[in-house]
Amino acid sequence: MSQKDDRSIAFVSAYAAMFETLATAVTGRASRGPQGAVLAITGAAIAPLNAMISPSLEPSADEITALAAAGSPWDFPWSIHVRGVPSPMVAEAAARHGLTRFERQPLMIRHCDQGLPKEPVVDGLRIRAVPRDELDLYARTVAEGFEVPYEMLRVFADPSLATVDGMTFYLAELDGVPVGTGMTATSGDLTGIFNIATLPGHRRRGFASAVTLELVRSGFAAGAGTAYLYASEKGESVYRSVGFRTEEYLTVISAPS
């Protein structure tokens, strides 16, 4: 398949660019290989956020090896993100660095021709953009929502993120108390949706769906009505219920826990 016929290349490229922007803002450690793969080291203590991402349908094992060398020494857990099923050569390149765990993530799209979704209405729930002085609260809420230690996601508290063009962070609150989170990265006519998390004591009440729809609406307001996200396979049904459809899969290769 040529790049011209590759329907998902724009979404994967935007995803890689988001990582590049995030890493540039918080650590300055981001670079690109000659074939377009992105190396983005955010400094987070979690492998998916220190990533080597290839938007190509046929990623180059040589490029991955070269970028792995460029990222050395790896001070943080890291991962390789490729589309579909990794080739044997890519899997071997990853294994040479101890990355042998494979996790599949659905790429889900909600196209702009589906129209602006209705404003989500959940009793008492308020969804708002987070100002610079509340990024630490945001990071703590994200960590609680994903049930990981705060230090693993402290990167989202970095004040420099408040000045990144096109990147917005959201809190969902009940009576002023945070119960969920979201994040958008707008690029051209695309809205990337990230960090949809609900705190453990508030799940199964429609909050994740409400936040997702509100972020789609914010994309429309910014002129970026097509939304994409990478879901866990467990969360795929949630996003399908609000109009997203799975178009392909990403494989995240990391070291075993």
GROMACS .gro file of C-alpha atoms in nm, residues 2-241:
model
  240
    2SER     CA    1   0.135   0.346  -0.092
    3GLN     CA    2   0.122   0.635   0.154
    4LYS     CA    3  -0.137   0.796  -0.076
    5ASP     CA    4  -0.370   0.498  -0.019
    6ASP     CA    5  -0.297   0.473   0.353
    7ARG     CA    6  -0.616   0.599   0.519
    8SER     CA    7  -0.472   0.602   0.871
    9ILE     CA    8  -0.134   0.767   0.810
   10ALA     CA    9  -0.263   1.113   0.909
   11PHE     CA   10  -0.383   0.986   1.248
   12VAL     CA   11  -0.066   0.794   1.330
   13SER     CA   12   0.149   1.087   1.218
   14ALA     CA   13  -0.049   1.322   1.443
   15TYR     CA   14  -0.009   1.074   1.731
   16ALA     CA   15   0.369   1.064   1.678
   17ALA     CA   16   0.382   1.445   1.655
   18MET     CA   17   0.197   1.475   1.986
   19PHE     CA   18   0.467   1.268   2.156
   20GLU     CA   19   0.737   1.473   1.987
   21THR     CA   20   0.576   1.797   2.108
   22LEU     CA   21   0.529   1.664   2.462
   23ALA     CA   22   0.890   1.549   2.489
   24THR     CA   23   1.026   1.870   2.339
   25ALA     CA   24   0.834   2.075   2.595
   26VAL     CA   25   0.934   1.883   2.909
   27THR     CA   26   1.281   1.740   2.838
   28GLY     CA   27   1.395   1.865   2.497
   29ARG     CA   28   1.472   1.502   2.407
   30ALA     CA   29   1.296   1.442   2.077
   31SER     CA   30   1.423   1.361   1.729
   32ARG     CA   31   1.320   1.203   1.399
   33GLY     CA   32   1.477   0.933   1.189
   34PRO     CA   33   1.531   0.967   0.814
   35GLN     CA   34   1.215   0.768   0.739
   36GLY     CA   35   0.993   0.964   0.977
   37ALA     CA   36   1.004   0.760   1.298
   38VAL     CA   37   0.990   0.973   1.612
   39LEU     CA   38   1.198   0.933   1.926
   40ALA     CA   39   1.027   1.109   2.219
   41ILE     CA   40   1.159   1.086   2.575
   42THR     CA   41   0.931   1.260   2.825
   43GLY     CA   42   1.113   1.139   3.134
   44ALA     CA   43   0.801   0.973   3.275
   45ALA     CA   44   0.857   0.658   3.478
   46ILE     CA   45   0.628   0.461   3.248
   47ALA     CA   46   0.729   0.290   2.925
   48PRO     CA   47   0.452   0.409   2.687
   49LEU     CA   48   0.547   0.775   2.746
   50ASN     CA   49   0.908   0.727   2.640
   51ALA     CA   50   0.846   0.610   2.291
   52MET     CA   51   0.989   0.536   1.952
   53ILE     CA   52   0.697   0.564   1.710
   54SER     CA   53   0.695   0.471   1.343
   55PRO     CA   54   0.398   0.603   1.140
   56SER     CA   55   0.498   0.377   0.849
   57LEU     CA   56   0.308   0.059   0.768
   58GLU     CA   57   0.647  -0.102   0.711
   59PRO     CA   58   0.875   0.037   0.984
   60SER     CA   59   1.247   0.005   0.934
   61ALA     CA   60   1.427  -0.214   1.185
   62ASP     CA   61   1.748  -0.025   1.101
   63GLU     CA   62   1.584   0.309   1.178
   64ILE     CA   63   1.450   0.172   1.508
   65THR     CA   64   1.796   0.042   1.599
   66ALA     CA   65   1.955   0.378   1.517
   67LEU     CA   66   1.701   0.573   1.722
   68ALA     CA   67   1.742   0.330   2.012
   69ALA     CA   68   2.114   0.408   2.006
   70ALA     CA   69   2.036   0.782   1.993
   71GLY     CA   70   1.819   0.748   2.304
   72SER     CA   71   2.090   0.563   2.497
   73PRO     CA   72   2.150   0.558   2.785
   74TRP     CA   73   1.784   0.486   2.856
   75ASP     CA   74   1.725   0.640   3.197
   76PHE     CA   75   1.355   0.554   3.191
   77PRO     CA   76   1.134   0.263   3.088
   78TRP     CA   77   1.067   0.291   2.714
   79SER     CA   78   0.873   0.135   2.432
   80ILE     CA   79   0.843   0.097   2.056
   81HIS     CA   80   0.510   0.176   1.886
   82VAL     CA   81   0.437   0.026   1.543
   83ARG     CA   82   0.124  -0.024   1.339
   84GLY     CA   83  -0.033  -0.366   1.307
   85VAL     CA   84   0.174  -0.677   1.371
   86PRO     CA   85   0.549  -0.608   1.404
   87SER     CA   86   0.767  -0.775   1.145
   88PRO     CA   87   1.016  -1.039   1.266
   89MET     CA   88   1.301  -0.791   1.208
   90VAL     CA   89   1.133  -0.521   1.420
   91ALA     CA   90   1.054  -0.777   1.692
   92GLU     CA   91   1.418  -0.891   1.690
   93ALA     CA   92   1.542  -0.530   1.712
   94ALA     CA   93   1.315  -0.471   2.010
   95ALA     CA   94   1.419  -0.796   2.178
   96ARG     CA   95   1.787  -0.695   2.160
   97HIS     CA   96   1.692  -0.418   2.403
   98GLY     CA   97   1.485  -0.644   2.627
   99LEU     CA   98   1.151  -0.529   2.485
  100THR     CA   99   0.947  -0.847   2.448
  101ARG     CA  100   0.602  -0.755   2.581
  102PHE     CA  101   0.342  -0.682   2.310
  103GLU     CA  102   0.021  -0.488   2.379
  104ARG     CA  103  -0.239  -0.421   2.109
  105GLN     CA  104  -0.426  -0.089   2.112
  106PRO     CA  105  -0.718  -0.010   1.878
  107LEU     CA  106  -0.697   0.312   1.673
  108MET     CA  107  -1.051   0.449   1.689
  109ILE     CA  108  -1.186   0.732   1.472
  110ARG     CA  109  -1.494   0.953   1.486
  111HIS     CA  110  -1.518   1.128   1.150
  112CYS     CA  111  -1.639   1.486   1.119
  113ASP     CA  112  -1.922   1.389   0.885
  114GLN     CA  113  -2.091   1.228   1.187
  115GLY     CA  114  -2.158   1.582   1.300
  116LEU     CA  115  -2.124   1.771   1.625
  117PRO     CA  116  -2.233   1.548   1.913
  118LYS     CA  117  -2.492   1.677   2.155
  119GLU     CA  118  -2.365   1.835   2.472
  120PRO     CA  119  -2.322   1.554   2.727
  121VAL     CA  120  -2.552   1.586   3.026
  122VAL     CA  121  -2.461   1.395   3.340
  123ASP     CA  122  -2.618   1.524   3.662
  124GLY     CA  123  -2.376   1.749   3.846
  125LEU     CA  124  -2.077   1.681   3.620
  126ARG     CA  125  -1.869   1.980   3.510
  127ILE     CA  126  -1.589   1.943   3.252
  128ARG     CA  127  -1.340   2.227   3.228
  129ALA     CA  128  -1.000   2.312   3.082
  130VAL     CA  129  -0.720   2.324   3.338
  131PRO     CA  130  -0.510   2.640   3.383
  132ARG     CA  131  -0.135   2.632   3.439
  133ASP     CA  132  -0.158   2.654   3.817
  134GLU     CA  133  -0.371   2.339   3.836
  135LEU     CA  134  -0.157   2.107   3.624
  136ASP     CA  135  -0.028   1.935   3.938
  137LEU     CA  136  -0.387   1.860   4.041
  138TYR     CA  137  -0.449   1.732   3.690
  139ALA     CA  138  -0.145   1.500   3.701
  140ARG     CA  139  -0.248   1.364   4.041
  141THR     CA  140  -0.601   1.299   3.917
  142VAL     CA  141  -0.475   1.122   3.602
  143ALA     CA  142  -0.253   0.901   3.817
  144GLU     CA  143  -0.539   0.818   4.051
  145GLY     CA  144  -0.765   0.744   3.755
  146PHE     CA  145  -0.516   0.503   3.602
  147GLU     CA  146  -0.432   0.364   3.948
  148VAL     CA  147  -0.058   0.426   3.924
  149PRO     CA  148   0.177   0.623   4.154
  150TYR     CA  149   0.181   0.999   4.096
  151GLU     CA  150   0.552   0.993   4.014
  152MET     CA  151   0.482   0.782   3.704
  153LEU     CA  152   0.269   1.059   3.549
  154ARG     CA  153   0.423   1.366   3.709
  155VAL     CA  154   0.526   1.479   3.360
  156PHE     CA  155   0.173   1.616   3.315
  157ALA     CA  156   0.234   1.863   3.599
  158ASP     CA  157   0.516   2.033   3.407
  159PRO     CA  158   0.427   2.405   3.378
  160SER     CA  159   0.573   2.421   3.026
  161LEU     CA  160   0.276   2.219   2.900
  162ALA     CA  161   0.046   2.516   2.960
  163THR     CA  162   0.216   2.701   2.674
  164VAL     CA  163   0.206   2.420   2.416
  165ASP     CA  164  -0.009   2.525   2.123
  166GLY     CA  165  -0.301   2.289   2.056
  167MET     CA  166  -0.267   2.087   2.376
  168THR     CA  167  -0.540   2.120   2.640
  169PHE     CA  168  -0.598   1.936   2.967
  170TYR     CA  169  -0.940   1.877   3.124
  171LEU     CA  170  -1.083   1.788   3.464
  172ALA     CA  171  -1.429   1.644   3.520
  173GLU     CA  172  -1.568   1.747   3.858
  174LEU     CA  173  -1.863   1.678   4.085
  175ASP     CA  174  -1.930   1.960   4.333
  176GLY     CA  175  -1.579   2.089   4.265
  177VAL     CA  176  -1.413   1.753   4.336
  178PRO     CA  177  -1.215   1.592   4.047
  179VAL     CA  178  -1.356   1.258   3.932
  180GLY     CA  179  -1.203   1.223   3.584
  181THR     CA  180  -0.967   1.361   3.324
  182GLY     CA  181  -0.908   1.406   2.954
  183MET     CA  182  -0.660   1.572   2.717
  184THR     CA  183  -0.674   1.694   2.359
  185ALA     CA  184  -0.399   1.756   2.105
  186THR     CA  185  -0.532   1.947   1.805
  187SER     CA  186  -0.340   1.928   1.478
  188GLY     CA  187  -0.493   2.072   1.161
  189ASP     CA  188  -0.838   1.917   1.125
  190LEU     CA  189  -0.769   1.636   1.375
  191THR     CA  190  -0.834   1.617   1.747
  192GLY     CA  191  -0.635   1.356   1.937
  193ILE     CA  192  -0.797   1.244   2.262
  194PHE     CA  193  -0.583   1.113   2.548
  195ASN     CA  194  -0.584   1.046   2.923
  196ILE     CA  195  -0.953   0.956   2.954
  197ALA     CA  196  -0.962   0.829   3.311
  198THR     CA  197  -1.226   0.803   3.584
  199LEU     CA  198  -1.142   0.771   3.952
  200PRO     CA  199  -1.217   0.423   4.091
  201GLY     CA  200  -1.505   0.531   4.314
  202HIS     CA  201  -1.691   0.703   4.030
  203ARG     CA  202  -1.694   0.450   3.748
  204ARG     CA  203  -1.991   0.310   3.557
  205ARG     CA  204  -2.176   0.640   3.574
  206GLY     CA  205  -2.112   0.758   3.219
  207PHE     CA  206  -1.834   1.003   3.308
  208ALA     CA  207  -1.578   0.868   3.059
  209SER     CA  208  -1.830   0.889   2.775
  210ALA     CA  209  -1.928   1.242   2.878
  211VAL     CA  210  -1.568   1.362   2.889
  212THR     CA  211  -1.494   1.202   2.552
  213LEU     CA  212  -1.793   1.372   2.390
  214GLU     CA  213  -1.703   1.707   2.542
  215LEU     CA  214  -1.350   1.676   2.400
  216VAL     CA  215  -1.492   1.593   2.057
  217ARG     CA  216  -1.707   1.907   2.086
  218SER     CA  217  -1.400   2.114   2.177
  219GLY     CA  218  -1.232   1.980   1.864
  220PHE     CA  219  -1.526   2.095   1.652
  221ALA     CA  220  -1.502   2.440   1.812
  222ALA     CA  221  -1.135   2.454   1.713
  223GLY     CA  222  -1.211   2.349   1.355
  224ALA     CA  223  -1.086   1.993   1.407
  225GLY     CA  224  -1.401   1.784   1.387
  226THR     CA  225  -1.242   1.444   1.319
  227ALA     CA  226  -1.131   1.284   1.645
  228TYR     CA  227  -0.902   0.988   1.705
  229LEU     CA  228  -0.779   0.798   2.007
  230TYR     CA  229  -0.594   0.483   2.100
  231ALA     CA  230  -0.806   0.275   2.335
  232SER     CA  231  -0.734  -0.019   2.553
  233GLU     CA  232  -0.916  -0.324   2.421
  234LYS     CA  233  -1.114  -0.315   2.745
  235GLY     CA  234  -1.228   0.042   2.676
  236GLU     CA  235  -1.309  -0.011   2.310
  237SER     CA  236  -1.682  -0.059   2.373
  238VAL     CA  237  -1.704   0.271   2.565
  239TYR     CA  238  -1.575   0.471   2.270
  240ARG     CA  239  -1.781   0.274   2.021
  241SER     CA  240  -2.092   0.380   2.213
   0.00000   0.00000   0.00000
